[in-house]
Short mmCIF file of C-alpha atoms in Angstrom, two decimals:
data_model
loop_
_atom_site.label_atom_id
_atom_site.label_comp_id
_atom_site.label_asym_id
_atom_site.label_seq_id
_atom_site.Cartn_x
_atom_site.Cartn_y
_atom_site.Cartn_z
CA MET K 26 -25.88 7.36 5.50
CA THR K 27 -27.56 8.86 8.07
CA GLU K 28 -26.83 12.15 10.33
CA THR K 29 -28.28 12.78 13.66
CA ALA K 30 -28.07 15.48 15.86
CA THR K 31 -26.56 14.96 19.54
CA ALA K 32 -26.67 16.56 22.36
CA PRO K 33 -23.75 19.23 23.23
CA VAL K 34 -21.26 18.13 25.46
CA PRO K 35 -18.85 20.44 26.88
CA ALA K 36 -15.25 20.59 25.39
CA GLU K 37 -13.11 20.57 28.74
CA ILE K 38 -14.71 19.59 32.16
CA PRO K 39 -12.71 20.95 34.95
CA GLU K 40 -12.06 18.85 37.96
CA THR K 41 -12.28 20.58 41.14
CA GLY K 42 -11.28 17.78 43.64
CA GLY K 43 -7.54 17.72 42.56
CA PRO K 44 -4.50 20.15 42.30
CA TRP K 45 -5.15 20.17 38.59
CA PRO K 46 -7.79 20.64 36.00
CA ARG K 47 -8.65 17.49 34.15
CA SER K 48 -7.34 19.43 30.95
CA GLN K 49 -4.03 20.17 32.59
CA ARG K 50 -3.75 16.73 33.64
CA TRP K 51 -4.25 15.34 30.19
CA TRP K 52 -1.65 17.61 28.99
CA LEU K 53 0.64 16.36 31.19
CA LEU K 54 0.20 12.83 30.84
CA LEU K 55 0.64 13.38 27.30
CA VAL K 56 3.71 14.95 27.60
CA LEU K 57 5.16 12.13 29.57
CA ILE K 58 3.69 9.82 26.68
CA VAL K 59 5.61 11.47 24.28
CA ALA K 60 8.83 11.69 26.33
CA VAL K 61 8.51 7.80 26.58
CA GLY K 62 8.09 7.54 22.77
CA LEU K 63 11.20 9.60 22.23
CA GLY K 64 12.91 7.27 24.64
CA VAL K 65 11.71 4.21 22.81
CA ARG K 66 12.68 5.56 19.10
CA LEU K 67 16.36 6.37 20.67
CA TRP K 68 16.77 3.36 22.32
CA TYR K 69 15.67 1.51 19.01
CA LEU K 70 18.36 3.72 17.16
CA PHE K 71 21.54 3.42 19.19
CA GLY K 72 20.95 -0.04 20.64
CA TRP K 73 19.81 -1.60 17.47
CA MET K 74 20.36 0.63 14.18
CA HIS K 75 23.82 2.16 14.87
CA PRO K 76 26.26 1.83 13.12
CA VAL K 77 24.49 0.28 10.15
CA VAL K 78 25.38 -0.01 6.41
CA VAL K 79 23.78 2.67 4.40
CA GLN K 80 22.51 1.42 1.02
CA GLY K 81 19.37 1.35 -0.96
CA ASP K 82 16.43 3.66 -0.24
CA PRO K 83 18.06 5.15 2.71
CA LEU K 84 21.09 6.24 0.99
CA TYR K 85 18.97 7.82 -1.60
CA TYR K 86 17.26 9.90 0.85
CA HIS K 87 19.73 10.86 2.89
CA GLN K 88 21.93 11.99 0.17
CA ALA K 89 19.34 13.51 -1.68
CA ALA K 90 18.46 15.52 1.19
CA ASN K 91 22.33 16.82 1.32
CA LEU K 92 22.18 17.50 -2.42
CA PHE K 93 18.87 19.67 -2.02
CA ALA K 94 20.71 21.35 1.06
CA ASP K 95 23.56 22.21 -1.14
CA GLY K 96 21.37 23.97 -3.56
CA ARG K 97 22.16 20.94 -6.70
CA GLY K 98 18.72 20.32 -7.29
CA TRP K 99 17.34 16.65 -7.40
CA PRO K 100 19.64 14.41 -9.12
CA ASP K 101 19.91 10.36 -8.89
CA PRO K 102 22.30 10.24 -6.01
CA TYR K 103 23.48 6.71 -6.94
CA GLU K 104 24.66 7.83 -10.29
CA LEU K 105 26.24 11.19 -8.77
CA LYS K 106 27.93 8.80 -5.97
CA LEU K 107 29.02 5.96 -8.08
CA ASN K 108 29.66 7.62 -12.11
CA HIS K 109 30.00 11.02 -10.64
CA ARG K 110 27.04 11.72 -13.32
CA TYR K 111 24.55 14.22 -12.83
CA VAL K 112 21.36 12.77 -13.81
CA PRO K 113 17.76 14.31 -13.07
CA ASP K 114 15.54 12.09 -10.92
CA ALA K 115 12.34 11.75 -9.10
CA GLN K 116 12.66 8.26 -8.36
CA HIS K 117 10.48 8.95 -4.79
CA PRO K 118 8.28 11.94 -4.21
CA PRO K 119 10.41 14.64 -2.27
CA LEU K 120 8.78 15.23 1.16
CA THR K 121 11.03 12.77 3.01
CA SER K 122 14.41 14.13 1.61
CA ALA K 123 13.15 17.85 1.70
CA LEU K 124 12.20 17.50 5.43
CA LEU K 125 15.56 15.48 6.12
CA ALA K 126 17.22 18.76 4.36
CA LEU K 127 16.20 20.78 7.32
CA PRO K 128 19.24 19.57 9.51
CA SER K 129 21.22 19.29 6.55
CA LEU K 130 20.81 23.16 6.07
CA VAL K 131 22.49 23.90 9.90
CA GLY K 132 25.23 21.47 9.18
CA LEU K 133 23.82 18.26 10.56
CA THR K 134 24.67 16.37 7.24
CA THR K 135 25.44 12.72 8.63
CA PHE K 136 23.47 9.84 8.16
CA LEU K 137 22.97 9.31 12.40
CA GLU K 138 22.06 13.09 12.58
CA HIS K 139 19.22 12.69 10.21
CA GLN K 140 18.36 9.40 11.96
CA VAL K 141 17.86 11.08 15.26
CA PHE K 142 15.99 13.95 13.16
CA ASP K 143 13.60 11.23 11.56
CA CYS K 144 12.97 9.87 15.01
CA LEU K 145 11.62 13.15 16.42
CA LEU K 146 9.36 13.07 13.21
CA GLY K 147 7.96 9.86 14.66
CA THR K 148 7.86 11.57 17.97
CA LEU K 149 5.93 14.51 16.57
CA THR K 150 3.28 11.81 15.28
CA ILE K 151 2.72 10.68 18.95
CA LEU K 152 0.93 14.25 19.64
CA VAL K 153 -0.90 14.04 16.33
CA VAL K 154 -2.35 10.92 16.76
CA ALA K 155 -3.73 11.33 20.53
CA LEU K 156 -4.98 14.82 19.39
CA THR K 157 -6.95 12.66 16.68
CA GLY K 158 -8.37 10.32 19.52
CA ARG K 159 -9.47 13.01 21.95
CA ARG K 160 -11.09 14.70 19.24
CA ALA K 161 -12.45 11.44 17.43
CA ALA K 162 -13.47 9.62 20.84
CA GLY K 163 -12.79 11.99 24.09
CA PRO K 164 -9.86 12.36 26.18
CA ALA K 165 -9.31 8.78 27.57
CA ALA K 166 -9.07 7.53 23.99
CA GLY K 167 -6.91 10.29 22.93
CA LEU K 168 -4.19 9.15 25.79
CA VAL K 169 -4.44 5.30 25.10
CA ALA K 170 -3.88 6.31 21.42
CA GLY K 171 -0.99 8.23 22.33
CA GLY K 172 0.31 5.43 24.30
CA LEU K 173 -0.04 2.92 21.59
CA ALA K 174 1.52 5.09 19.25
CA ALA K 175 4.80 5.70 21.34
CA VAL K 176 5.41 2.00 22.33
CA TYR K 177 4.02 -0.08 19.35
CA PRO K 178 6.60 -1.41 17.31
CA GLY K 179 4.50 -0.80 14.01
CA MET K 180 4.60 3.13 14.81
CA TRP K 181 8.60 3.10 15.25
CA ILE K 182 10.43 0.08 13.75
CA ASN K 183 10.88 2.69 10.42
CA ASP K 184 11.92 5.56 12.02
CA PRO K 185 15.67 5.05 12.28
CA LEU K 186 15.83 3.48 9.01
CA LEU K 187 15.44 6.59 7.23
CA MET K 188 12.53 5.56 5.04
CA SER K 189 9.38 7.25 3.86
CA GLU K 190 7.43 5.57 6.15
CA THR K 191 8.05 8.10 8.84
CA THR K 192 7.07 10.97 6.79
CA GLY K 193 3.94 9.07 5.30
CA ILE K 194 2.83 8.04 9.07
CA LEU K 195 3.08 11.50 10.03
CA ALA K 196 1.37 13.00 7.25
CA CYS K 197 -1.36 10.44 7.45
CA SER K 198 -1.75 11.21 10.74
CA MET K 199 -2.47 14.91 10.04
CA VAL K 200 -4.78 13.94 7.39
CA LEU K 201 -6.80 12.00 10.32
CA TRP K 202 -6.62 14.98 12.65
CA LEU K 203 -7.79 17.35 10.21
CA ALA K 204 -10.44 15.27 8.79
CA TYR K 205 -12.20 15.00 12.11
CA ARG K 206 -11.38 19.18 12.60
CA PHE K 207 -13.04 19.60 9.27
CA TRP K 208 -16.17 17.82 10.66
CA ASP K 209 -16.55 19.74 13.50
CA ARG K 210 -16.24 23.17 11.85
CA ARG K 211 -17.50 22.48 8.32
CA GLY K 212 -15.43 25.41 6.87
CA TYR K 213 -13.87 26.51 3.75
CA LEU K 214 -10.54 26.83 5.11
CA ASP K 215 -10.70 23.58 6.90
CA ALA K 216 -11.21 22.28 4.07
CA ALA K 217 -8.41 23.57 2.35
CA LEU K 218 -5.99 22.47 5.41
CA LEU K 219 -7.61 18.59 4.65
CA GLY K 220 -6.48 18.91 1.14
CA LEU K 221 -3.04 20.48 2.02
CA ALA K 222 -2.49 17.36 4.18
CA THR K 223 -3.37 15.11 1.64
CA ALA K 224 -1.18 16.91 -0.85
CA ALA K 225 1.90 16.07 1.92
CA ALA K 226 0.87 12.53 2.07
CA ALA K 227 1.46 12.39 -1.81
CA LEU K 228 4.59 14.06 -1.41
CA ALA K 229 5.75 11.49 0.80
CA ARG K 230 4.39 8.36 -0.89
CA ALA K 231 2.76 8.99 -4.36
CA GLU K 232 0.04 6.28 -3.85
CA LEU K 233 -1.60 8.41 -1.20
CA LEU K 234 -3.08 10.75 -3.63
CA LEU K 235 -5.52 7.70 -3.45
CA LEU K 236 -6.91 9.70 -0.23
CA SER K 237 -8.22 12.25 -2.13
CA VAL K 238 -10.77 9.91 -3.19
CA PHE K 239 -11.25 7.55 -0.41
CA LEU K 240 -11.36 9.83 2.26
CA VAL K 241 -11.64 13.72 1.11
CA THR K 242 -14.18 13.94 -1.32
CA PRO K 243 -16.72 11.23 0.56
CA LEU K 244 -16.13 13.57 3.56
CA VAL K 245 -16.75 17.07 2.12
CA LEU K 246 -19.78 15.48 0.37
CA MET K 247 -21.14 14.23 3.58
CA ALA K 248 -21.15 17.66 5.22
CA ARG K 249 -23.81 19.51 5.62
CA ALA K 250 -24.17 23.18 6.50
CA PRO K 251 -25.60 24.19 9.56
CA GLY K 252 -29.44 24.44 9.92
CA GLY K 253 -31.83 27.44 10.54
CA LEU K 254 -32.90 27.83 6.65
CA PRO K 255 -36.10 26.18 5.32
CA VAL K 256 -35.81 22.76 3.94
CA ALA K 257 -35.49 23.28 0.41
CA GLU K 258 -33.38 26.29 0.48
CA ALA K 259 -31.07 24.52 3.15
CA ALA K 260 -30.46 21.65 1.02
CA THR K 261 -29.72 24.04 -1.88
CA ALA K 262 -27.56 26.11 0.10
CA SER K 263 -25.74 22.64 1.60
CA TRP K 264 -24.70 21.12 -1.71
CA GLY K 265 -23.58 24.52 -3.22
CA ARG K 266 -21.14 24.74 0.13
CA ARG K 267 -20.27 21.24 -0.36
CA ALA K 268 -18.94 21.80 -3.79
CA GLY K 269 -17.48 24.89 -2.72
CA MET K 270 -15.63 23.10 0.22
CA LEU K 271 -14.60 20.28 -2.14
CA ALA K 272 -12.93 22.74 -4.81
CA ALA K 273 -10.98 24.29 -2.00
CA ALA K 274 -9.85 21.19 -0.73
CA GLY K 275 -8.84 20.40 -4.26
CA ALA K 276 -7.59 23.82 -5.08
CA ALA K 277 -5.16 23.42 -1.80
CA CYS K 278 -3.89 20.07 -2.67
CA VAL K 279 -3.20 20.81 -6.49
CA LEU K 280 -1.19 24.29 -5.73
CA ALA K 281 0.94 22.21 -3.06
CA ILE K 282 1.89 19.43 -5.48
CA ALA K 283 2.35 21.89 -8.33
CA PRO K 284 5.80 23.37 -7.76
CA TRP K 285 7.12 19.94 -7.69
CA ALA K 286 5.14 18.62 -10.69
CA VAL K 287 6.27 21.82 -12.84
CA TYR K 288 9.71 21.21 -11.68
CA ASN K 289 9.61 17.63 -13.27
CA LEU K 290 7.78 18.84 -16.36
CA THR K 291 10.61 21.20 -16.92
CA ARG K 292 13.38 18.51 -16.45
CA PHE K 293 12.30 15.19 -17.93
CA ASN K 294 11.42 14.23 -21.51
CA GLU K 295 8.17 12.41 -20.68
CA PRO K 296 5.46 13.91 -18.69
CA GLU K 297 6.19 13.08 -14.70
CA TYR K 298 4.16 14.62 -11.78
CA LEU K 299 5.16 12.85 -8.56
CA SER K 300 7.61 10.02 -8.94
CA THR K 301 9.35 8.49 -11.68
CA GLY K 302 9.41 5.27 -9.84
CA LEU K 303 6.48 3.67 -10.93
CA GLY K 304 7.96 1.84 -13.67
CA THR K 305 10.74 0.37 -11.61
CA THR K 306 8.43 -0.73 -8.92
CA LEU K 307 5.85 -2.52 -11.64
CA ALA K 308 8.99 -4.19 -13.49
CA VAL K 309 9.81 -5.63 -10.08
CA THR K 310 6.62 -7.03 -9.31
CA HIS K 311 4.97 -8.12 -12.16
CA CYS K 312 6.97 -11.33 -13.66
CA ASP K 313 6.77 -15.10 -13.15
CA THR K 314 8.51 -15.17 -10.08
CA THR K 315 5.78 -12.64 -8.07
CA TYR K 316 3.00 -14.46 -9.42
CA HIS K 317 3.77 -17.97 -8.25
CA GLY K 318 6.19 -19.74 -5.78
CA PRO K 319 7.71 -18.56 -2.64
CA PHE K 320 7.70 -14.59 -3.83
CA LEU K 321 3.88 -14.67 -4.70
CA GLY K 322 2.70 -11.09 -3.95
CA TRP K 323 6.17 -9.91 -3.30
CA TRP K 324 8.87 -8.31 -5.47
CA ASP K 325 12.21 -9.92 -7.33
CA PHE K 326 14.94 -8.05 -8.69
CA LYS K 327 15.56 -10.52 -11.22
CA CYS K 328 12.19 -9.51 -12.98
CA ILE K 329 13.84 -6.09 -13.98
CA LEU K 330 16.99 -7.63 -14.98
CA LYS K 331 15.23 -9.70 -17.66
CA ILE K 332 14.26 -6.45 -19.38
CA LYS K 333 17.14 -5.20 -21.56
CA ASN K 334 17.82 -2.33 -23.46
CA GLU K 335 16.12 0.41 -20.83
CA PRO K 336 17.00 3.99 -21.48
CA THR K 337 19.24 6.23 -19.09
CA GLU K 338 16.74 9.03 -18.99
CA ARG K 339 14.54 8.58 -15.91
CA SER K 340 11.15 9.34 -17.39
CA GLU K 341 11.81 7.54 -20.59
CA ARG K 342 12.95 4.51 -18.29
CA ASP K 343 9.82 4.92 -16.45
CA VAL K 344 7.77 4.50 -19.65
CA PHE K 345 9.89 1.90 -20.73
CA TYR K 346 9.43 -0.16 -17.70
CA ARG K 347 5.73 0.44 -17.06
CA GLU K 348 5.01 -0.60 -20.63
CA ALA K 349 7.02 -3.73 -20.28
CA ALA K 350 5.12 -4.46 -17.16
CA TYR K 351 1.53 -3.28 -18.56
CA ARG K 352 2.21 -6.53 -21.53
CA TYR K 353 3.03 -8.88 -18.54
CA ILE K 354 -0.41 -7.88 -16.85
CA GLY K 355 -2.29 -8.21 -19.97
CA ASP K 356 -0.78 -11.50 -20.84
CA HIS K 357 -1.86 -12.97 -17.22
CA LYS K 358 -5.14 -10.89 -16.48
CA ALA K 359 -6.52 -14.40 -14.77
CA GLU K 360 -4.14 -14.70 -12.11
CA LEU K 361 -4.62 -11.03 -10.77
CA PRO K 362 -7.02 -11.86 -8.49
CA LYS K 363 -4.44 -14.37 -6.53
CA VAL K 364 -1.82 -12.06 -6.55
CA ALA K 365 -3.70 -9.00 -5.43
CA LEU K 366 -4.82 -11.27 -2.41
CA ALA K 367 -1.48 -12.22 -1.80
CA ARG K 368 -0.16 -8.72 -1.75
CA ALA K 369 -2.81 -7.41 0.28
CA GLY K 370 -2.32 -10.43 2.87
CA ARG K 371 1.46 -9.59 2.96
CA THR K 372 0.79 -5.99 3.74
CA TRP K 373 -1.76 -7.06 6.60
CA GLY K 374 0.28 -9.85 8.02
CA VAL K 375 -2.15 -12.70 7.25
CA PHE K 376 -0.62 -14.28 4.13
CA ARG K 377 2.71 -16.01 4.73
CA PRO K 378 3.50 -13.69 7.67
CA PHE K 379 6.77 -14.96 9.15
CA GLN K 380 7.89 -15.53 5.77
CA GLN K 381 7.45 -11.61 5.31
CA VAL K 382 9.44 -11.31 8.71
CA ARG K 383 12.36 -13.05 7.09
CA PHE K 384 11.88 -10.92 3.73
CA ASP K 385 11.84 -7.88 6.10
CA THR K 386 15.30 -8.11 7.22
CA ILE K 387 16.54 -7.02 3.84
CA GLU K 388 15.62 -3.41 4.58
CA SER K 389 17.52 -3.84 7.88
CA ARG K 390 14.46 -4.66 9.90
CA PRO K 391 15.40 -6.88 13.12
CA ALA K 392 13.43 -10.26 12.72
CA GLY K 393 12.70 -10.11 16.36
CA LEU K 394 11.03 -6.56 16.34
CA SER K 395 9.54 -7.43 13.20
CA LYS K 396 7.86 -10.16 15.12
CA ALA K 397 6.78 -8.20 18.07
CA ALA K 398 5.39 -5.77 15.47
CA LEU K 399 3.22 -8.78 13.94
CA PHE K 400 2.22 -9.91 17.15
CA SER K 401 1.00 -6.81 18.22
CA LEU K 402 -0.84 -6.02 14.88
CA TRP K 403 -2.88 -9.11 15.42
CA VAL K 404 -3.79 -7.88 18.65
CA LEU K 405 -4.70 -4.14 17.74
CA MET K 406 -6.66 -5.36 14.72
CA ALA K 407 -8.89 -7.29 16.95
CA ALA K 408 -9.57 -4.55 19.08
CA GLY K 409 -9.75 -2.04 16.28
CA ALA K 410 -12.73 -4.21 14.83
CA VAL K 411 -14.24 -3.65 18.32
CA GLY K 412 -13.64 0.11 18.20
CA ALA K 413 -15.11 0.45 14.88
CA VAL K 414 -18.20 -1.02 16.29
CA LEU K 415 -18.17 1.00 19.02
CA LEU K 416 -18.05 4.29 17.21
CA ARG K 417 -20.92 3.15 14.59
CA ARG K 418 -22.95 2.59 17.67
CA ARG K 419 -22.20 5.85 19.49
CA ARG K 420 -23.15 7.47 15.80
CA ALA K 421 -19.32 9.02 15.68
CA LEU K 422 -17.14 9.92 12.54
CA LEU K 423 -15.85 6.60 11.56
CA LEU K 424 -15.26 7.43 7.64
CA PRO K 425 -11.18 8.56 8.02
CA LEU K 426 -10.40 5.65 10.23
CA LEU K 427 -11.56 3.18 7.65
CA ALA K 428 -10.40 5.11 4.57
CA LEU K 429 -6.77 5.18 5.10
CA PRO K 430 -6.49 1.40 5.39
CA VAL K 431 -8.89 0.88 2.24
CA ALA K 432 -6.59 3.42 0.08
CA LEU K 433 -3.39 1.62 1.35
CA THR K 434 -5.00 -1.78 0.73
CA VAL K 435 -5.84 -0.70 -2.71
CA ALA K 436 -2.29 0.83 -3.46
CA SER K 437 -0.70 -2.35 -2.10
CA THR K 438 -2.78 -4.73 -4.36
CA MET K 439 -1.63 -2.65 -7.33
CA VAL K 440 2.07 -3.10 -6.63
CA TYR K 441 3.16 -5.54 -3.92
CA GLY K 442 2.59 -6.71 -0.70
CA THR K 443 5.15 -6.00 2.43
CA SER K 444 5.03 -5.25 5.83
CA ARG K 445 6.32 -1.40 5.52
CA PHE K 446 3.70 -0.22 3.13
CA ARG K 447 1.20 -1.10 6.07
CA ALA K 448 2.89 1.62 8.10
CA VAL K 449 1.13 4.38 6.78
CA ALA K 450 -2.56 3.07 7.98
CA GLU K 451 -0.89 2.28 11.38
CA PRO K 452 -2.39 5.36 12.78
CA ALA K 453 -5.88 4.30 11.89
CA VAL K 454 -5.36 1.10 13.30
CA VAL K 455 -3.98 2.53 16.68
CA LEU K 456 -7.00 5.12 16.96
CA LEU K 457 -9.61 2.22 16.38
CA ALA K 458 -7.90 -0.11 18.84
CA ALA K 459 -7.70 2.88 21.41
CA VAL K 460 -11.57 3.37 21.51
CA ALA K 461 -12.21 -0.17 22.23
CA PHE K 462 -9.29 0.07 25.29
CA ALA K 463 -10.40 3.31 26.47
CA SER K 464 -14.34 1.60 26.45
CA ILE K 465 -12.87 -1.23 28.51
CA ARG K 466 -11.18 1.53 31.09
CA ALA K 467 -14.48 3.35 31.17
CA ARG K 468 -16.09 0.25 32.50
CA PHE K 469 -14.03 -0.64 35.29
CA VAL K 470 -12.75 2.68 36.36
CA PRO K 471 -15.73 4.32 39.14
CA ARG K 472 -17.35 7.34 37.43
CA GLY K 473 -17.98 8.94 40.55
CA ARG K 474 -14.39 9.05 42.05
CA HIS K 475 -13.81 12.82 41.47
CA SER K 476 -15.86 15.58 41.11
CA GLY K 477 -17.05 16.29 37.10
CA SER K 478 -16.14 12.37 36.42
CA ARG K 479 -19.61 11.47 35.67
CA ALA K 480 -19.84 14.37 32.93
CA THR K 481 -16.51 13.59 31.57
CA ALA K 482 -17.28 9.58 31.53
CA ARG K 483 -20.74 10.54 29.31
CA ALA K 484 -18.26 12.77 26.89
CA GLU K 485 -15.82 9.69 26.44
CA GLN K 486 -18.37 7.19 25.77
CA ALA K 487 -20.37 9.53 23.44
CA GLY K 488 -16.93 10.08 21.43
CA GLN K 489 -17.94 13.96 21.84
CA GLU K 490 -15.24 16.23 22.62
CA ARG K 491 -16.03 19.00 19.95
CA GLU K 492 -15.29 22.63 19.25
CA HIS K 493 -18.91 23.12 18.04
CA PRO K 494 -20.92 20.40 19.52
CA GLN K 495 -23.96 21.53 17.29
CA ALA K 496 -22.41 19.91 14.49
CA PRO K 497 -24.43 16.46 13.42
CA ALA K 498 -22.83 13.29 13.87
CA PRO K 499 -22.88 10.62 11.19
CA ALA K 500 -23.41 7.21 11.41
CA LEU K 501 -20.51 6.69 9.05
#
């Protein structure tokens, strides 16, 4: 990985030939895009997803939010609803239900009201993605990224379902934005904010803690301090500063997760930190029917039914199911590469994609919209590959946009493959594709049409809208 200094580029270039400065026009267009995105999500909700049978994970998140808002802690909502037993539980990390508890606190407790709130969270993601694209590759790329986030089905198909994917997408979008912000500023506070966002992602989906390994750690270790010192002193100071910033990011991440982890340690018999759901997940994904045949790489609830005498206490049950899955894995090690590839292929829509569309209907995803999301994904992945090459050629920061899909893919290979697991990596796909589409736009829009447009085009082509343009840009 090499680093090169780049020429400063003004953060905002005013345009004097029209009634609005260029920066104000950018924000007006973004407001319009966000409004369109909200309209799409509400159309999907009221046109497709209401009314809907409330069951499975959506029921869990909905009921857990209301229970938490009522001050009843975090029990298993299924047990409470069906058997009237209060059983402490952490089947899912808490962030999704904790956010849904916000409308519950003001009396908005119905499933529909929670669906609308989730659509608002999804709409907020559009803003964050646009800001990330603007910071990473210029104003045009930011607007294109926002537009894609507004209308691409992969970014909104989960919103009215009341699943953790909406929260995960928003958290991962914040991670990407703060990663670029950190790279521009290279400060301890910026590192801590990046660690905090990583913790939020993990509290939405536990496997996203992998971002601390695939993104935060390498990004911080790549960040050199500003120059001005002799070479030897600068190298020593730079590594010391990197270590300090990495410690700040780690401390912020740990402190954010600590209240939930400590709460779990006080109420379960076995140590649990983020979730008690790993054992159940492994139990339904490691068996004969998921290693062979039509369910290869997916899950099968019949797997867990074959495991008898499971404990009632949730942490003990988690350990029980994990040990059963590990035994099966140990007996079928030779088949793991095949299964892992099938899982990754299902997640990214390249292994039995239309079968996966049928499987997705189990989670209330309309088959027609799932197909539209699949075809759109293929287009965006092709454009994203071009966008990655363009960023590489510009020596712009590429690591965050690659680390998120890689971390998600690794997590998917360890559990199972499904379209919704891909959701949290969709912002990176959208941003990479936006770079390619913005580059096409720059080739065909005359640069001299407006005053100041030449300088702006150079800024967009270089991917350089920086708050601190003196910071060096890496090759990766």
